[in-house]
Structure formats: structure tokens, C-alpha cells
Short mmCIF file of C-alpha atoms in Angstrom, two decimals:
data_model
loop_
_atom_site.label_atom_id
_atom_site.label_comp_id
_atom_site.label_asym_id
_atom_site.label_seq_id
_atom_site.Cartn_x
_atom_site.Cartn_y
_atom_site.Cartn_z
CA MET A 844 36.61 -29.29 12.41
CA LYS A 845 38.16 -26.35 10.63
CA LYS A 846 39.75 -23.75 12.92
CA GLY A 847 39.42 -20.03 12.41
CA ASN A 848 37.09 -17.10 12.96
CA PHE A 849 33.51 -17.78 11.94
CA VAL A 850 30.90 -15.12 11.25
CA ASP A 851 28.53 -16.34 13.98
CA GLU A 852 31.33 -16.19 16.57
CA LYS A 853 32.10 -12.61 15.53
CA ILE A 854 28.43 -11.68 15.84
CA ILE A 855 28.21 -13.19 19.34
CA LEU A 856 31.39 -11.38 20.39
CA GLN A 857 30.11 -8.06 19.02
CA ARG A 858 26.78 -8.52 20.83
CA LYS A 859 28.63 -9.15 24.11
CA ARG A 860 30.67 -5.98 23.56
CA THR A 861 27.53 -3.97 22.77
CA GLN A 862 25.76 -5.30 25.88
CA LYS A 863 28.76 -4.47 28.08
CA LEU A 864 28.90 -0.94 26.67
CA ALA A 865 25.17 -0.50 27.29
CA GLU A 866 25.55 -1.65 30.89
CA ASP A 867 28.22 1.02 31.43
CA TYR A 868 26.10 3.91 30.09
CA ASP A 869 24.80 6.66 32.35
CA LEU A 870 21.25 7.09 31.07
CA LEU A 871 21.02 10.58 32.54
CA THR A 872 23.99 12.03 30.71
CA ASP A 873 25.27 9.79 27.91
CA GLU A 874 24.32 9.76 24.25
CA ILE A 875 23.55 6.14 23.40
CA LEU A 876 23.76 4.51 19.97
CA ILE A 877 20.84 2.15 19.28
CA ARG A 878 19.96 0.83 15.82
CA GLY A 879 22.37 3.36 14.33
CA LYS A 880 20.58 6.31 15.99
CA ARG A 881 21.93 8.48 18.78
CA LEU A 882 19.50 8.69 21.67
CA HIS A 883 19.31 10.72 24.85
CA PHE A 884 17.16 9.57 27.75
CA GLN A 885 15.00 11.87 29.86
CA TRP A 886 12.56 11.49 32.76
CA PHE A 887 9.00 10.72 31.71
CA PRO A 888 6.06 10.76 34.16
CA LEU A 889 4.01 7.57 34.32
CA PHE A 890 0.50 8.24 35.57
CA GLN A 891 0.49 11.78 36.86
CA GLU A 892 2.33 11.93 40.17
CA GLY A 893 2.70 8.14 40.20
CA PHE A 894 6.10 7.06 38.91
CA ARG A 895 8.75 8.41 36.61
CA MET A 896 11.11 6.51 34.34
CA LEU A 897 13.97 7.34 32.01
CA MET A 898 12.90 6.97 28.36
CA PRO A 899 14.44 7.87 25.03
CA GLU A 900 13.56 11.51 24.43
CA ASP A 901 11.93 10.76 21.06
CA PHE A 902 9.38 8.31 22.55
CA VAL A 903 5.79 9.58 22.33
CA LEU A 904 2.33 8.42 23.34
CA LEU A 905 1.24 5.74 20.87
CA PRO A 906 -1.70 7.06 18.80
CA GLU A 907 -5.04 5.39 19.56
CA GLN A 908 -5.40 3.63 16.18
CA ALA A 909 -1.84 2.28 16.32
CA ALA A 910 -2.54 1.05 19.86
CA LYS A 911 -5.66 -0.78 18.65
CA ASP A 912 -3.70 -2.35 15.79
CA ARG A 913 -0.84 -3.52 18.02
CA TYR A 914 -2.85 -4.59 21.07
CA ILE A 915 -5.92 -6.39 19.79
CA PHE A 916 -7.25 -7.21 23.25
CA SER A 917 -9.43 -4.64 25.00
CA CYS A 918 -7.21 -4.83 28.11
CA ARG A 919 -4.28 -3.14 26.38
CA PRO A 920 -2.18 -0.85 28.57
CA PRO A 921 -3.79 2.57 29.16
CA LEU A 922 -0.35 4.21 28.82
CA ILE A 923 1.78 3.18 25.81
CA LEU A 924 4.97 5.01 24.86
CA SER A 925 6.55 4.28 21.51
CA SER A 926 9.52 5.09 19.31
CA PRO A 927 8.68 7.24 16.26
CA ASP A 928 8.52 4.16 13.97
CA TYR A 929 6.48 2.17 16.56
CA ASP A 930 9.13 -0.59 16.59
CA GLU A 931 9.77 -0.27 20.34
CA ASN A 932 7.02 0.13 22.92
CA PHE A 933 6.60 0.45 26.67
CA GLY A 934 3.12 -0.20 28.07
CA PHE A 935 1.93 0.43 31.64
CA HIS A 936 -1.02 -0.35 33.94
CA LEU A 937 -1.33 1.10 37.43
CA LEU A 938 -3.24 -1.43 39.55
CA GLU A 939 -4.44 -1.78 43.10
CA ASP A 940 -2.10 -4.00 45.11
CA GLU A 941 -3.69 -7.42 45.64
CA ALA A 942 -1.35 -8.36 48.51
CA VAL A 943 -0.27 -11.46 46.57
CA GLY A 944 3.39 -12.40 46.22
CA LEU A 945 5.03 -10.97 43.11
CA ASP A 946 6.43 -14.40 42.22
CA ASP A 947 2.87 -15.77 42.05
CA LEU A 948 1.69 -12.80 39.99
CA ILE A 949 4.59 -13.12 37.54
CA ARG A 950 3.84 -16.85 37.18
CA LYS A 951 0.20 -16.01 36.38
CA MET A 952 1.36 -13.47 33.80
CA GLN A 953 3.55 -16.13 32.15
CA GLU A 954 0.62 -18.57 32.12
CA ALA A 955 -1.60 -15.94 30.50
CA VAL A 956 0.98 -15.28 27.77
CA LEU A 957 1.30 -19.02 27.04
CA LEU A 958 -2.48 -19.49 27.08
CA HIS A 959 -3.01 -16.82 24.40
CA ALA A 960 0.13 -17.67 22.38
CA PRO A 961 1.32 -21.27 23.07
CA GLU A 962 4.18 -20.88 20.58
CA THR A 963 5.79 -18.28 22.87
CA VAL A 964 9.34 -19.04 24.05
CA ILE A 965 9.97 -17.91 27.65
CA TYR A 966 13.65 -17.31 28.39
CA ASP A 967 14.38 -16.03 31.86
CA LYS A 968 12.93 -14.27 34.92
CA GLY A 969 14.30 -12.50 37.95
CA LEU A 970 14.28 -9.69 40.49
CA LEU A 971 14.62 -5.98 39.80
CA ALA A 972 17.13 -4.11 41.99
CA LEU A 973 14.95 -1.13 42.89
CA ASN A 974 15.29 1.61 45.46
CA GLN A 975 12.62 1.06 48.18
CA MET A 976 10.35 -0.87 45.78
CA GLU A 977 9.93 -4.55 44.97
CA GLY A 978 10.07 -5.80 41.39
CA ARG A 979 9.98 -8.95 39.24
CA TRP A 980 10.32 -9.56 35.50
CA PHE A 981 10.32 -12.24 32.81
CA GLU A 982 11.32 -12.18 29.15
CA TYR A 983 10.05 -14.06 26.14
CA LYS A 984 9.89 -14.23 22.37
CA ASN A 985 6.67 -14.37 20.41
CA PHE A 986 5.85 -14.27 16.73
CA THR A 987 4.04 -11.92 14.37
CA ILE A 988 3.13 -12.57 10.75
CA ASP A 989 6.56 -11.65 9.42
CA ASP A 990 8.86 -11.17 12.43
CA GLU A 991 9.84 -12.24 15.93
CA THR A 992 9.28 -9.93 18.88
CA TYR A 993 11.25 -9.70 22.11
CA ASN A 994 9.25 -8.87 25.24
CA ILE A 995 9.93 -8.06 28.88
CA GLN A 996 7.02 -8.00 31.31
CA PHE A 997 7.51 -6.61 34.79
CA LEU A 998 5.74 -5.84 38.05
CA ILE A 999 6.77 -3.17 40.55
CA ARG A 1000 5.13 -2.86 43.98
CA SER A 1001 5.15 0.44 45.85
CA GLU A 1002 2.96 1.88 48.61
CA GLY A 1003 -0.21 -0.08 47.89
CA VAL A 1004 -0.07 -0.08 44.08
CA LEU A 1005 1.33 -2.34 41.39
CA LEU A 1006 2.89 -0.94 38.24
CA ALA A 1007 2.51 -3.65 35.61
CA GLY A 1008 4.47 -3.04 32.45
CA THR A 1009 5.80 -4.44 29.25
CA PHE A 1010 8.55 -3.58 26.77
CA ASN A 1011 8.75 -4.99 23.25
CA CYS A 1012 10.98 -4.62 20.23
CA ARG A 1013 11.97 -6.59 17.15
CA MET A 1014 13.97 -9.66 18.19
CA VAL A 1015 16.89 -8.68 15.98
CA PHE A 1016 17.52 -5.62 18.20
CA TYR A 1017 16.87 -7.16 21.63
CA ASP A 1018 20.55 -7.22 22.64
CA GLN A 1019 20.81 -3.45 22.13
CA TRP A 1020 17.65 -2.69 24.11
CA LYS A 1021 17.64 -5.27 26.92
CA PRO A 1022 20.41 -3.82 29.15
CA LEU A 1023 19.07 -0.29 28.71
CA VAL A 1024 15.53 -1.33 29.61
CA PHE A 1025 16.74 -3.02 32.79
CA LYS A 1026 18.86 -0.02 33.70
CA ALA A 1027 15.87 2.32 33.17
CA LEU A 1028 13.63 0.06 35.26
CA GLU A 1029 16.12 -0.06 38.11
CA LEU A 1030 16.38 3.76 38.13
CA MET A 1031 12.59 4.19 38.23
CA GLU A 1032 11.31 6.48 40.97
CA ARG A 1033 8.03 6.84 42.84
CA THR A 1034 6.87 10.45 42.66
CA GLY A 1035 3.53 10.42 44.47
CA LYS A 1036 0.14 8.76 44.63
CA GLU A 1037 -2.19 8.18 41.70
CA ARG A 1038 -5.59 6.64 41.16
CA VAL A 1039 -5.33 3.04 39.96
CA ASP A 1040 -6.52 1.73 36.60
CA GLU A 1041 -10.12 0.53 36.90
CA SER A 1042 -10.29 -0.91 33.37
CA ARG A 1043 -9.13 -4.46 34.09
#
């Protein structure tokens, strides 16, 4: 086999460097380069007096029609925050705690994803290192008509409620977003009590 530097090796090396840089960022103070844009993160309330999470400052509530187009099922998240071009989205449900283990709930979420989209590729799962809260996550790739989408689904338990959430972006940008999403999740804070979502 011919020795030398190959393009795919350079891409992998660059992705590892980008991921390491992202892991070193301070989301509260640093300007972060993602997809060629400079972003600042700021605290965003999730469900009034429920939780707060660091989000890119240009994320906005996804308009109702765009939400219907992107989430065809009626049980779409009641709170969806999106980048200006709608390429990246966070969605959230606030649910009553069912006193079931988070590992079992995450497994059921994976089964539901595979039931509705059997072509889905599930990659990994794990624990979230949270302050005084319990959390689990899993990640997967699914397919749209003309692209691949990277997804993280997560559950966070705190004081009798479950925050169920999802993040998605185009697969080509997952390595830029993934470490930042995990960092933002692990910095999440509980700010008070909120009525749970009755729409499920």
C-alpha cells in the first residue's frame, strides 16, 4: 500500500482537532466558530421557571408552520428552538416523572425511533454528568429525502419531572455540534417548578 498523507486521514485529524477545541470552550464567555459563523451562547429559559440551558444567541422559537413541516407527528415537542436557517434544532417536553429507571426509558425511546424509522443507525448512549440531576442520552443517524441527520435524544430527571429533549443537525456538521451540545446539557440548571406537558 502506498504511504503518504491521504485526504480522508487529514479530514479525520481535522475533525479530532475541532472536537478537542470545542471541548475546551467556555460556553459562557467564548466566541465559538461553527459552520464558519461566530456564535455566542447565552442562557435560555426552558418552560418558565423550569430549567435553563445555554444556547446560541441567534436561536429562536421555531415558527408553527416550520414545526409542522419538520415534525409530522402530532406529539412534536411543545418547545422547539432553532437556528435562523432551521438546520439545527433543540426540542423539549416537560413530563411528569413516571418513577421508571432512565435506562429503561431511554431503551423505549430507542425502540420507538427504530419502529418509526427502521433504517435509523444508532451509535452510542451514555450518562450525562449533571449537577444534582440524573441524565441519559443516545445518538443516532436517520435519513431525509436528500440528506442525513444527526440526532441526540436525552432525558433529565429533577424533582419529580422529566425533561425529554432532542437535538438534530445535518450529519455533515455533527462533529462541530456534538461536543457543544453535551457541554450545554451538562451545564443545564433547574430554576424552579413548572407544570408538566399534558399533550402526550
